[in-house]
């Protein structure tokens, strides 16, 4: 065993690159963040608004449900409206049961989408399955669109599963039903991909996914897929759940796979809380990739967890305000301040670790803890730059952060060194 088994992630598995509406998935491209709307796609206003919000939050691909004629007819209008808003995020059509018919009956929808998602477990049944699968693949070839073949634990091809279960029973040492089901998921994806290639869809237009709802199952299934194919892989834990449960489960599963070098695009599938913001899943995906060191999306705010020395809530409120302000401004700042996503800010609550953490950050503040003098030293680039006092400490520090960003990343900043 290595002395440092988790010091660095494994080399990234080299998958065949796939172009999805100008966004590269696989190859040498960064791991792509995607999300999915939960609006009725036929409601054009609502879908445009949510797709735009997801894109502005950082979703690089947005999937929409295309489940009936009204939804399919709405897709080109959604694409046009987003383009007029300056939101060029590629749209992925999510098809089940009648995707072949919708794409044939609505050619403008077929053109407007950047990718089609097919579920081999419900693309068709019995003798119709391969024909309807082929119809969608041929449509993708005609319009030069990539396809995600997305197997799902909850809609697995029952004929394939039954056959594998029967074969397993004939073995001297049969596998568990769970292991056979995992194998059925992997085979469903690989057999469907092979069929798509046989029809004429090149491997550079195919992405695979194999969604399950249990962490260990997901790790096992994707581990098998990664060793048995070089297709680009989309990662996601389906039915992950709501709130902290969904975040923890998704992060636990995807972190292991990403550390193993597996995964080319990810989605964090969170059940929205009542009145919650759909873009939360985008934020979690970004934070997962950023925390693991794979990508940089927004400036990092290091903040003290608080203890008996920090009875004041000022540092909590300031850390929240700074983080909210940075994330809210990032859509504009990415254009105005190239490189700002690498910024590191520290908001600390007392003298124990405050000055040290602040020195390690690009700009940091050490707020006074319980019993400490009411002064807050600010460190910029490792050196003490000012000491803030009085009731406007929070506002003064926010102004200093904004000034630092302008000086370091603004148009007049020096790019040397």
mmCIF file of C-alpha atoms in Angstrom:
data_model
loop_
_atom_site.group_PDB
_atom_site.id
_atom_site.type_symbol
_atom_site.label_atom_id
_atom_site.label_comp_id
_atom_site.label_asym_id
_atom_site.label_seq_id
_atom_site.Cartn_x
_atom_site.Cartn_y
_atom_site.Cartn_z
ATOM 1 C CA UNK A 1 0.000 0.000 0.000
ATOM 2 C CA UNK A 2 1.229 3.498 -0.818
ATOM 3 C CA UNK A 3 2.325 5.717 2.063
ATOM 4 C CA UNK A 4 0.046 8.427 0.625
ATOM 5 C CA UNK A 5 -2.943 6.582 -0.837
ATOM 6 C CA UNK A 6 -5.124 9.684 -1.026
ATOM 7 C CA UNK A 7 -2.516 12.412 -1.537
ATOM 8 C CA UNK A 8 -3.469 12.937 -5.173
ATOM 9 C CA UNK A 9 -6.351 11.731 -7.337
ATOM 10 C CA UNK A 10 -5.668 8.929 -9.777
ATOM 11 C CA UNK A 11 -4.835 10.010 -13.322
ATOM 12 C CA UNK A 12 -8.003 10.962 -15.145
ATOM 13 C CA UNK A 13 -9.425 8.091 -17.179
ATOM 14 C CA UNK A 14 -9.016 9.091 -20.818
ATOM 15 C CA UNK A 15 -12.472 8.992 -22.414
ATOM 16 C CA UNK A 16 -13.368 9.705 -26.009
ATOM 17 C CA UNK A 17 -14.194 13.420 -26.270
ATOM 18 C CA UNK A 18 -17.778 14.382 -27.162
ATOM 19 C CA UNK A 19 -18.847 17.830 -28.345
ATOM 20 C CA UNK A 20 -22.206 18.872 -26.860
ATOM 21 C CA UNK A 21 -23.252 22.156 -28.409
ATOM 22 C CA UNK A 22 -19.753 23.585 -28.111
ATOM 23 C CA UNK A 23 -19.041 22.108 -24.656
ATOM 24 C CA UNK A 24 -16.511 19.273 -24.670
ATOM 25 C CA UNK A 25 -17.213 16.276 -22.440
ATOM 26 C CA UNK A 26 -14.349 13.822 -21.993
ATOM 27 C CA UNK A 27 -10.908 13.907 -23.539
ATOM 28 C CA UNK A 28 -8.722 16.508 -21.853
ATOM 29 C CA UNK A 29 -11.667 18.813 -21.054
ATOM 30 C CA UNK A 30 -12.451 19.824 -17.466
ATOM 31 C CA UNK A 31 -15.227 17.905 -15.720
ATOM 32 C CA UNK A 32 -18.483 19.526 -16.866
ATOM 33 C CA UNK A 33 -21.280 20.590 -14.490
ATOM 34 C CA UNK A 34 -24.844 20.044 -15.623
ATOM 35 C CA UNK A 35 -28.333 20.280 -14.175
ATOM 36 C CA UNK A 36 -31.978 19.749 -15.129
ATOM 37 C CA UNK A 37 -35.054 21.939 -15.047
ATOM 38 C CA UNK A 38 -38.133 20.799 -13.134
ATOM 39 C CA UNK A 39 -40.585 23.056 -14.953
ATOM 40 C CA UNK A 40 -43.206 21.868 -17.417
ATOM 41 C CA UNK A 41 -41.276 22.347 -20.658
ATOM 42 C CA UNK A 42 -44.492 23.381 -22.394
ATOM 43 C CA UNK A 43 -44.494 26.398 -20.053
ATOM 44 C CA UNK A 44 -42.005 28.407 -22.078
ATOM 45 C CA UNK A 45 -41.713 31.362 -19.704
ATOM 46 C CA UNK A 46 -41.005 29.200 -16.662
ATOM 47 C CA UNK A 47 -38.556 26.944 -18.476
ATOM 48 C CA UNK A 48 -36.627 29.840 -19.999
ATOM 49 C CA UNK A 49 -36.407 31.539 -16.609
ATOM 50 C CA UNK A 50 -35.160 28.420 -14.850
ATOM 51 C CA UNK A 51 -32.746 27.371 -17.595
ATOM 52 C CA UNK A 52 -31.269 30.882 -17.604
ATOM 53 C CA UNK A 53 -30.947 30.848 -13.805
ATOM 54 C CA UNK A 54 -29.198 27.471 -13.890
ATOM 55 C CA UNK A 55 -26.818 28.674 -16.609
ATOM 56 C CA UNK A 56 -26.018 31.861 -14.734
ATOM 57 C CA UNK A 57 -25.345 29.798 -11.606
ATOM 58 C CA UNK A 58 -22.719 27.914 -13.611
ATOM 59 C CA UNK A 59 -24.507 24.956 -15.197
ATOM 60 C CA UNK A 60 -22.671 24.258 -18.444
ATOM 61 C CA UNK A 61 -25.366 21.933 -19.804
ATOM 62 C CA UNK A 62 -29.091 22.055 -18.976
ATOM 63 C CA UNK A 63 -31.439 19.097 -19.510
ATOM 64 C CA UNK A 64 -35.149 19.581 -20.115
ATOM 65 C CA UNK A 65 -38.004 17.076 -20.188
ATOM 66 C CA UNK A 66 -39.489 16.374 -23.624
ATOM 67 C CA UNK A 67 -42.419 14.124 -22.838
ATOM 68 C CA UNK A 68 -45.250 15.143 -25.165
ATOM 69 C CA UNK A 69 -46.058 17.144 -28.287
ATOM 70 C CA UNK A 70 -46.570 20.430 -26.440
ATOM 71 C CA UNK A 71 -43.133 20.134 -24.811
ATOM 72 C CA UNK A 72 -41.428 19.221 -28.082
ATOM 73 C CA UNK A 73 -43.095 22.153 -29.851
ATOM 74 C CA UNK A 74 -41.874 24.495 -27.105
ATOM 75 C CA UNK A 75 -38.192 23.516 -27.355
ATOM 76 C CA UNK A 76 -37.227 25.664 -30.389
ATOM 77 C CA UNK A 77 -38.991 28.659 -28.854
ATOM 78 C CA UNK A 78 -37.139 28.106 -25.565
ATOM 79 C CA UNK A 79 -33.864 27.966 -27.493
ATOM 80 C CA UNK A 80 -34.694 31.210 -29.336
ATOM 81 C CA UNK A 81 -35.658 33.006 -26.129
ATOM 82 C CA UNK A 82 -32.480 31.925 -24.348
ATOM 83 C CA UNK A 83 -30.375 33.063 -27.288
ATOM 84 C CA UNK A 84 -32.050 36.471 -27.219
ATOM 85 C CA UNK A 85 -31.168 36.713 -23.521
ATOM 86 C CA UNK A 86 -27.552 35.928 -24.340
ATOM 87 C CA UNK A 87 -27.767 32.537 -22.604
ATOM 88 C CA UNK A 88 -26.106 30.059 -24.937
ATOM 89 C CA UNK A 89 -26.166 27.042 -22.613
ATOM 90 C CA UNK A 90 -26.702 23.816 -24.615
ATOM 91 C CA UNK A 91 -30.078 22.142 -24.017
ATOM 92 C CA UNK A 92 -30.392 18.376 -23.651
ATOM 93 C CA UNK A 93 -33.679 16.654 -24.432
ATOM 94 C CA UNK A 94 -34.720 13.990 -21.919
ATOM 95 C CA UNK A 95 -36.785 11.348 -23.761
ATOM 96 C CA UNK A 96 -38.731 8.376 -22.459
ATOM 97 C CA UNK A 97 -41.216 6.027 -24.132
ATOM 98 C CA UNK A 98 -42.067 8.146 -27.223
ATOM 99 C CA UNK A 99 -38.868 10.028 -27.963
ATOM 100 C CA UNK A 100 -38.644 8.500 -31.439
ATOM 101 C CA UNK A 101 -42.073 9.875 -32.319
ATOM 102 C CA UNK A 102 -41.525 13.318 -30.819
ATOM 103 C CA UNK A 103 -38.248 13.829 -32.672
ATOM 104 C CA UNK A 104 -39.795 12.693 -35.951
ATOM 105 C CA UNK A 105 -42.928 14.830 -35.555
ATOM 106 C CA UNK A 106 -41.047 17.931 -34.366
ATOM 107 C CA UNK A 107 -37.909 18.352 -36.500
ATOM 108 C CA UNK A 108 -37.325 21.866 -35.151
ATOM 109 C CA UNK A 109 -37.042 20.339 -31.686
ATOM 110 C CA UNK A 110 -34.528 17.800 -32.989
ATOM 111 C CA UNK A 111 -32.429 20.640 -34.385
ATOM 112 C CA UNK A 112 -32.693 22.960 -31.355
ATOM 113 C CA UNK A 113 -31.460 20.376 -28.855
ATOM 114 C CA UNK A 114 -27.716 19.900 -28.394
ATOM 115 C CA UNK A 115 -28.013 16.286 -27.218
ATOM 116 C CA UNK A 116 -30.621 13.556 -26.836
ATOM 117 C CA UNK A 117 -30.892 11.429 -23.708
ATOM 118 C CA UNK A 118 -32.234 7.885 -24.220
ATOM 119 C CA UNK A 119 -33.108 5.427 -21.460
ATOM 120 C CA UNK A 120 -32.656 1.914 -22.900
ATOM 121 C CA UNK A 121 -34.985 0.575 -20.219
ATOM 122 C CA UNK A 122 -38.016 2.394 -21.573
ATOM 123 C CA UNK A 123 -37.168 3.509 -25.106
ATOM 124 C CA UNK A 124 -39.477 0.726 -26.258
ATOM 125 C CA UNK A 125 -40.634 -2.694 -25.194
ATOM 126 C CA UNK A 126 -40.176 -6.190 -26.620
ATOM 127 C CA UNK A 127 -40.045 -6.212 -30.409
ATOM 128 C CA UNK A 128 -40.378 -2.416 -30.626
ATOM 129 C CA UNK A 129 -37.393 -1.643 -28.385
ATOM 130 C CA UNK A 130 -34.548 -1.939 -30.881
ATOM 131 C CA UNK A 131 -36.558 -0.283 -33.655
ATOM 132 C CA UNK A 132 -37.444 2.761 -31.558
ATOM 133 C CA UNK A 133 -33.926 2.989 -30.165
ATOM 134 C CA UNK A 134 -32.606 2.894 -33.739
ATOM 135 C CA UNK A 135 -35.047 5.611 -34.795
ATOM 136 C CA UNK A 136 -33.632 8.031 -32.208
ATOM 137 C CA UNK A 137 -30.048 7.110 -33.021
ATOM 138 C CA UNK A 138 -30.684 7.644 -36.730
ATOM 139 C CA UNK A 139 -32.240 11.019 -35.929
ATOM 140 C CA UNK A 140 -29.104 11.924 -33.957
ATOM 141 C CA UNK A 141 -26.929 10.895 -36.911
ATOM 142 C CA UNK A 142 -29.058 12.939 -39.313
ATOM 143 C CA UNK A 143 -28.776 16.085 -37.184
ATOM 144 C CA UNK A 144 -25.213 15.406 -35.977
ATOM 145 C CA UNK A 145 -26.219 15.296 -32.310
ATOM 146 C CA UNK A 146 -24.602 13.310 -29.496
ATOM 147 C CA UNK A 147 -26.650 10.873 -27.444
ATOM 148 C CA UNK A 148 -26.470 10.032 -23.761
ATOM 149 C CA UNK A 149 -27.460 6.447 -23.162
ATOM 150 C CA UNK A 150 -28.709 6.717 -19.625
ATOM 151 C CA UNK A 151 -29.458 3.488 -17.800
ATOM 152 C CA UNK A 152 -31.446 3.869 -14.588
ATOM 153 C CA UNK A 153 -31.806 1.382 -11.748
ATOM 154 C CA UNK A 154 -35.536 2.129 -11.515
ATOM 155 C CA UNK A 155 -36.297 1.425 -15.177
ATOM 156 C CA UNK A 156 -33.813 -1.302 -16.000
ATOM 157 C CA UNK A 157 -34.429 -3.546 -19.021
ATOM 158 C CA UNK A 158 -36.314 -6.395 -17.349
ATOM 159 C CA UNK A 159 -35.688 -8.878 -20.158
ATOM 160 C CA UNK A 160 -31.933 -8.427 -19.795
ATOM 161 C CA UNK A 161 -32.133 -8.638 -16.001
ATOM 162 C CA UNK A 162 -34.259 -11.805 -16.135
ATOM 163 C CA UNK A 163 -31.864 -13.471 -18.568
ATOM 164 C CA UNK A 164 -28.841 -12.662 -16.403
ATOM 165 C CA UNK A 165 -30.649 -13.873 -13.278
ATOM 166 C CA UNK A 166 -31.508 -17.160 -14.997
ATOM 167 C CA UNK A 167 -27.925 -17.628 -16.204
ATOM 168 C CA UNK A 168 -26.626 -16.853 -12.725
ATOM 169 C CA UNK A 169 -28.785 -19.587 -11.186
ATOM 170 C CA UNK A 170 -27.115 -22.151 -13.449
ATOM 171 C CA UNK A 171 -23.684 -21.374 -12.002
ATOM 172 C CA UNK A 172 -22.078 -23.493 -9.340
ATOM 173 C CA UNK A 173 -21.392 -20.430 -7.208
ATOM 174 C CA UNK A 174 -24.062 -17.912 -8.149
ATOM 175 C CA UNK A 175 -23.621 -14.233 -7.459
ATOM 176 C CA UNK A 176 -25.985 -12.280 -5.238
ATOM 177 C CA UNK A 177 -29.054 -10.717 -6.813
ATOM 178 C CA UNK A 178 -27.513 -7.321 -6.140
ATOM 179 C CA UNK A 179 -24.343 -8.194 -8.053
ATOM 180 C CA UNK A 180 -26.378 -9.520 -10.965
ATOM 181 C CA UNK A 181 -28.423 -6.333 -11.040
ATOM 182 C CA UNK A 182 -25.241 -4.243 -11.098
ATOM 183 C CA UNK A 183 -23.976 -6.339 -14.021
ATOM 184 C CA UNK A 184 -27.299 -5.882 -15.820
ATOM 185 C CA UNK A 185 -26.946 -2.106 -15.525
ATOM 186 C CA UNK A 186 -23.432 -2.187 -16.950
ATOM 187 C CA UNK A 187 -24.404 -4.537 -19.764
ATOM 188 C CA UNK A 188 -27.466 -2.454 -20.646
ATOM 189 C CA UNK A 189 -25.262 0.587 -21.169
ATOM 190 C CA UNK A 190 -22.541 -1.259 -23.095
ATOM 191 C CA UNK A 191 -24.900 -3.265 -25.306
ATOM 192 C CA UNK A 192 -26.911 -0.142 -26.139
ATOM 193 C CA UNK A 193 -23.729 1.756 -26.993
ATOM 194 C CA UNK A 194 -22.577 -1.098 -29.227
ATOM 195 C CA UNK A 195 -25.951 -1.084 -30.997
ATOM 196 C CA UNK A 196 -25.771 2.677 -31.513
ATOM 197 C CA UNK A 197 -22.308 2.337 -33.054
ATOM 198 C CA UNK A 198 -23.515 -0.520 -35.248
ATOM 199 C CA UNK A 199 -26.286 1.760 -36.542
ATOM 200 C CA UNK A 200 -23.674 4.374 -37.388
ATOM 201 C CA UNK A 201 -23.373 6.729 -34.421
ATOM 202 C CA UNK A 202 -19.647 7.283 -33.790
ATOM 203 C CA UNK A 203 -18.208 6.758 -30.322
ATOM 204 C CA UNK A 204 -17.362 10.472 -30.271
ATOM 205 C CA UNK A 205 -21.130 11.129 -30.162
ATOM 206 C CA UNK A 206 -21.946 8.790 -27.258
ATOM 207 C CA UNK A 207 -21.980 9.442 -23.504
ATOM 208 C CA UNK A 208 -22.934 6.754 -20.996
ATOM 209 C CA UNK A 209 -24.513 6.979 -17.570
ATOM 210 C CA UNK A 210 -25.704 4.365 -15.097
ATOM 211 C CA UNK A 211 -27.779 5.928 -12.353
ATOM 212 C CA UNK A 212 -28.573 4.156 -9.092
ATOM 213 C CA UNK A 213 -29.669 5.484 -5.714
ATOM 214 C CA UNK A 214 -27.218 3.750 -3.359
ATOM 215 C CA UNK A 215 -23.665 5.003 -2.911
ATOM 216 C CA UNK A 216 -21.860 1.641 -2.963
ATOM 217 C CA UNK A 217 -23.854 0.467 -5.983
ATOM 218 C CA UNK A 218 -22.942 3.614 -7.891
ATOM 219 C CA UNK A 219 -19.243 3.218 -7.136
ATOM 220 C CA UNK A 220 -19.299 -0.441 -8.218
ATOM 221 C CA UNK A 221 -21.270 0.159 -11.427
ATOM 222 C CA UNK A 222 -19.164 3.065 -12.642
ATOM 223 C CA UNK A 223 -15.974 1.296 -11.685
ATOM 224 C CA UNK A 224 -17.010 -1.557 -13.983
ATOM 225 C CA UNK A 225 -18.066 0.785 -16.787
ATOM 226 C CA UNK A 226 -14.785 2.667 -16.593
ATOM 227 C CA UNK A 227 -12.724 -0.487 -17.016
ATOM 228 C CA UNK A 228 -14.856 -1.951 -19.809
ATOM 229 C CA UNK A 229 -15.226 1.043 -22.114
ATOM 230 C CA UNK A 230 -13.653 4.324 -23.106
ATOM 231 C CA UNK A 231 -16.940 6.182 -23.519
ATOM 232 C CA UNK A 232 -17.350 9.532 -21.818
ATOM 233 C CA UNK A 233 -19.199 9.025 -18.524
ATOM 234 C CA UNK A 234 -21.842 11.191 -16.874
ATOM 235 C CA UNK A 235 -21.912 10.751 -13.076
ATOM 236 C CA UNK A 236 -24.870 11.221 -10.810
ATOM 237 C CA UNK A 237 -26.606 9.542 -7.885
ATOM 238 C CA UNK A 238 -30.282 9.361 -8.776
ATOM 239 C CA UNK A 239 -32.984 9.939 -6.154
ATOM 240 C CA UNK A 240 -30.272 11.255 -3.849
ATOM 241 C CA UNK A 241 -32.832 13.001 -1.666
ATOM 242 C CA UNK A 242 -33.420 16.418 -0.147
ATOM 243 C CA UNK A 243 -31.164 18.838 1.696
ATOM 244 C CA UNK A 244 -28.111 17.602 3.564
ATOM 245 C CA UNK A 245 -28.973 13.952 2.918
ATOM 246 C CA UNK A 246 -28.906 14.422 -0.840
ATOM 247 C CA UNK A 247 -25.757 16.536 -0.715
ATOM 248 C CA UNK A 248 -23.878 14.086 1.502
ATOM 249 C CA UNK A 249 -24.945 10.998 -0.475
ATOM 250 C CA UNK A 250 -24.069 12.517 -3.846
ATOM 251 C CA UNK A 251 -20.775 13.908 -2.609
ATOM 252 C CA UNK A 252 -19.783 10.624 -0.973
ATOM 253 C CA UNK A 253 -20.370 8.631 -4.153
ATOM 254 C CA UNK A 254 -19.024 11.081 -6.706
ATOM 255 C CA UNK A 255 -15.960 12.010 -4.650
ATOM 256 C CA UNK A 256 -14.789 8.396 -4.595
ATOM 257 C CA UNK A 257 -15.240 8.028 -8.357
ATOM 258 C CA UNK A 258 -13.620 11.367 -9.153
ATOM 259 C CA UNK A 259 -10.681 10.486 -6.910
ATOM 260 C CA UNK A 260 -10.305 7.297 -8.958
ATOM 261 C CA UNK A 261 -10.127 9.366 -12.154
ATOM 262 C CA UNK A 262 -13.645 8.402 -13.263
ATOM 263 C CA UNK A 263 -16.167 10.918 -14.582
ATOM 264 C CA UNK A 264 -16.367 13.490 -17.356
ATOM 265 C CA UNK A 265 -19.539 15.356 -16.423
ATOM 266 C CA UNK A 266 -21.578 15.408 -13.212
ATOM 267 C CA UNK A 267 -24.970 16.347 -11.865
ATOM 268 C CA UNK A 268 -26.022 16.577 -8.229
ATOM 269 C CA UNK A 269 -29.653 15.421 -8.276
ATOM 270 C CA UNK A 270 -31.263 17.132 -5.295
ATOM 271 C CA UNK A 271 -34.944 17.028 -4.429
ATOM 272 C CA UNK A 272 -35.808 20.731 -4.109
ATOM 273 C CA UNK A 273 -37.022 21.869 -0.729
ATOM 274 C CA UNK A 274 -40.389 23.696 -0.809
ATOM 275 C CA UNK A 275 -39.688 27.097 -2.296
ATOM 276 C CA UNK A 276 -36.032 26.143 -2.718
ATOM 277 C CA UNK A 277 -33.700 27.304 -5.454
ATOM 278 C CA UNK A 278 -33.087 24.757 -8.227
ATOM 279 C CA UNK A 279 -29.620 26.199 -8.806
ATOM 280 C CA UNK A 280 -28.575 24.761 -5.439
ATOM 281 C CA UNK A 281 -27.599 21.546 -7.211
ATOM 282 C CA UNK A 282 -25.284 23.526 -9.490
ATOM 283 C CA UNK A 283 -23.617 25.183 -6.514
ATOM 284 C CA UNK A 284 -23.066 21.819 -4.801
ATOM 285 C CA UNK A 285 -21.540 20.308 -7.953
ATOM 286 C CA UNK A 286 -19.188 23.264 -8.290
ATOM 287 C CA UNK A 287 -18.224 23.130 -4.621
ATOM 288 C CA UNK A 288 -17.510 19.399 -4.873
ATOM 289 C CA UNK A 289 -15.188 19.844 -7.858
ATOM 290 C CA UNK A 290 -13.556 22.917 -6.340
ATOM 291 C CA UNK A 291 -13.080 21.352 -2.901
ATOM 292 C CA UNK A 292 -11.380 18.347 -4.499
ATOM 293 C CA UNK A 293 -9.137 20.598 -6.564
ATOM 294 C CA UNK A 294 -10.433 19.659 -10.017
ATOM 295 C CA UNK A 295 -11.798 23.071 -11.007
ATOM 296 C CA UNK A 296 -12.050 26.628 -9.722
ATOM 297 C CA UNK A 297 -15.444 28.343 -9.997
ATOM 298 C CA UNK A 298 -15.694 30.997 -7.289
ATOM 299 C CA UNK A 299 -13.316 32.567 -4.773
ATOM 300 C CA UNK A 300 -12.751 30.479 -1.655
ATOM 301 C CA UNK A 301 -13.902 31.940 1.662
ATOM 302 C CA UNK A 302 -12.193 30.323 4.655
ATOM 303 C CA UNK A 303 -14.274 30.974 7.766
ATOM 304 C CA UNK A 304 -13.835 30.100 11.419
ATOM 305 C CA UNK A 305 -16.293 27.440 12.701
ATOM 306 C CA UNK A 306 -16.775 29.296 15.958
ATOM 307 C CA UNK A 307 -16.183 28.250 19.571
ATOM 308 C CA UNK A 308 -16.465 29.622 23.104
ATOM 309 C CA UNK A 309 -14.008 32.380 22.160
ATOM 310 C CA UNK A 310 -16.327 33.689 19.451
ATOM 311 C CA UNK A 311 -19.606 34.505 21.113
ATOM 312 C CA UNK A 312 -20.160 37.348 18.649
ATOM 313 C CA UNK A 313 -21.975 36.480 15.423
ATOM 314 C CA UNK A 314 -20.222 39.229 13.474
ATOM 315 C CA UNK A 315 -17.733 36.861 11.832
ATOM 316 C CA UNK A 316 -20.556 34.486 10.839
ATOM 317 C CA UNK A 317 -22.601 37.274 9.312
ATOM 318 C CA UNK A 318 -19.581 38.741 7.547
ATOM 319 C CA UNK A 319 -18.464 35.383 6.136
ATOM 320 C CA UNK A 320 -21.980 34.755 4.835
ATOM 321 C CA UNK A 321 -22.222 38.239 3.364
ATOM 322 C CA UNK A 322 -18.842 37.940 1.623
ATOM 323 C CA UNK A 323 -19.609 34.478 0.214
ATOM 324 C CA UNK A 324 -23.076 35.538 -0.989
ATOM 325 C CA UNK A 325 -21.660 38.691 -2.554
ATOM 326 C CA UNK A 326 -18.878 36.819 -4.350
ATOM 327 C CA UNK A 327 -21.213 34.172 -5.778
ATOM 328 C CA UNK A 328 -23.828 36.727 -6.827
ATOM 329 C CA UNK A 329 -21.234 38.785 -8.678
ATOM 330 C CA UNK A 330 -19.417 35.910 -10.388
ATOM 331 C CA UNK A 331 -21.492 35.922 -13.630
ATOM 332 C CA UNK A 332 -20.288 39.506 -14.257
ATOM 333 C CA UNK A 333 -16.874 39.177 -12.637
ATOM 334 C CA UNK A 334 -15.868 36.208 -14.829
ATOM 335 C CA UNK A 335 -15.910 38.627 -17.760
ATOM 336 C CA UNK A 336 -14.668 41.734 -15.975
ATOM 337 C CA UNK A 337 -11.983 40.200 -13.754
ATOM 338 C CA UNK A 338 -10.249 37.234 -15.436
ATOM 339 C CA UNK A 339 -8.809 34.885 -12.820
ATOM 340 C CA UNK A 340 -10.941 36.186 -9.938
ATOM 341 C CA UNK A 341 -12.178 32.652 -9.220
ATOM 342 C CA UNK A 342 -8.725 31.936 -7.740
ATOM 343 C CA UNK A 343 -9.178 34.583 -5.023
ATOM 344 C CA UNK A 344 -8.912 33.369 -1.405
ATOM 345 C CA UNK A 345 -10.610 35.289 1.393
ATOM 346 C CA UNK A 346 -10.448 34.547 5.137
ATOM 347 C CA UNK A 347 -12.969 35.666 7.749
ATOM 348 C CA UNK A 348 -11.807 34.552 11.190
ATOM 349 C CA UNK A 349 -13.347 34.972 14.622
ATOM 350 C CA UNK A 350 -10.526 35.363 17.147
ATOM 351 C CA UNK A 351 -6.796 35.724 17.702
ATOM 352 C CA UNK A 352 -5.998 31.990 17.970
ATOM 353 C CA UNK A 353 -5.954 31.168 14.232
ATOM 354 C CA UNK A 354 -7.263 34.435 12.835
ATOM 355 C CA UNK A 355 -4.043 36.232 11.940
ATOM 356 C CA UNK A 356 -2.384 33.069 10.624
ATOM 357 C CA UNK A 357 -5.284 32.091 8.374
ATOM 358 C CA UNK A 358 -5.657 35.689 7.208
ATOM 359 C CA UNK A 359 -1.993 35.811 6.202
ATOM 360 C CA UNK A 360 -2.391 32.652 4.120
ATOM 361 C CA UNK A 361 -5.329 34.164 2.214
ATOM 362 C CA UNK A 362 -5.082 36.860 -0.452
ATOM 363 C CA UNK A 363 -7.113 39.105 1.825
ATOM 364 C CA UNK A 364 -8.303 38.220 5.293
ATOM 365 C CA UNK A 365 -9.681 39.696 8.468
ATOM 366 C CA UNK A 366 -9.295 38.551 12.066
ATOM 367 C CA UNK A 367 -12.275 39.743 14.058
ATOM 368 C CA UNK A 368 -12.047 40.211 17.837
ATOM 369 C CA UNK A 369 -13.105 37.270 19.967
ATOM 370 C CA UNK A 370 -14.570 37.282 23.452
ATOM 371 C CA UNK A 371 -12.517 39.521 25.732
ATOM 372 C CA UNK A 372 -10.209 40.692 22.950
ATOM 373 C CA UNK A 373 -9.586 44.328 22.080
ATOM 374 C CA UNK A 374 -12.281 45.611 19.671
ATOM 375 C CA UNK A 375 -9.947 45.749 16.692
ATOM 376 C CA UNK A 376 -9.829 43.707 13.485
ATOM 377 C CA UNK A 377 -6.505 43.501 11.623
ATOM 378 C CA UNK A 378 -6.779 43.024 7.852
ATOM 379 C CA UNK A 379 -4.033 41.202 5.967
ATOM 380 C CA UNK A 380 -3.454 41.610 2.218
ATOM 381 C CA UNK A 381 -1.047 39.315 0.397
ATOM 382 C CA UNK A 382 0.359 38.095 3.704
ATOM 383 C CA UNK A 383 0.999 41.533 5.239
ATOM 384 C CA UNK A 384 -0.986 43.563 7.710
ATOM 385 C CA UNK A 385 -2.633 46.349 5.703
ATOM 386 C CA UNK A 386 -5.078 47.964 8.131
ATOM 387 C CA UNK A 387 -6.879 47.639 11.441
ATOM 388 C CA UNK A 388 -10.640 48.155 11.381
ATOM 389 C CA UNK A 389 -12.649 49.346 14.372
ATOM 390 C CA UNK A 390 -16.164 50.403 15.184
ATOM 391 C CA UNK A 391 -19.653 49.404 14.001
ATOM 392 C CA UNK A 392 -18.783 49.483 10.265
ATOM 393 C CA UNK A 393 -16.107 46.772 10.315
ATOM 394 C CA UNK A 394 -18.142 44.452 8.064
ATOM 395 C CA UNK A 395 -18.948 47.100 5.460
ATOM 396 C CA UNK A 396 -15.375 48.424 5.533
ATOM 397 C CA UNK A 397 -13.929 44.967 4.933
ATOM 398 C CA UNK A 398 -16.336 44.262 2.069
ATOM 399 C CA UNK A 399 -15.213 47.510 0.472
ATOM 400 C CA UNK A 400 -11.587 46.448 0.876
ATOM 401 C CA UNK A 401 -12.335 43.102 -0.805
ATOM 402 C CA UNK A 402 -13.968 44.877 -3.756
ATOM 403 C CA UNK A 403 -11.014 47.267 -4.006
ATOM 404 C CA UNK A 404 -8.536 44.372 -3.892
ATOM 405 C CA UNK A 405 -10.387 42.564 -6.699
ATOM 406 C CA UNK A 406 -10.333 45.678 -8.889
ATOM 407 C CA UNK A 407 -6.633 46.301 -8.301
ATOM 408 C CA UNK A 408 -5.546 42.694 -8.771
ATOM 409 C CA UNK A 409 -7.899 41.468 -11.479
ATOM 410 C CA UNK A 410 -9.210 44.638 -13.132
ATOM 411 C CA UNK A 411 -8.307 45.867 -16.614
ATOM 412 C CA UNK A 412 -5.529 48.095 -15.275
ATOM 413 C CA UNK A 413 -3.924 45.382 -13.132
ATOM 414 C CA UNK A 414 -0.485 44.084 -14.055
ATOM 415 C CA UNK A 415 -0.558 40.538 -15.453
ATOM 416 C CA UNK A 416 3.129 39.950 -14.942
ATOM 417 C CA UNK A 417 4.674 37.737 -12.325
#
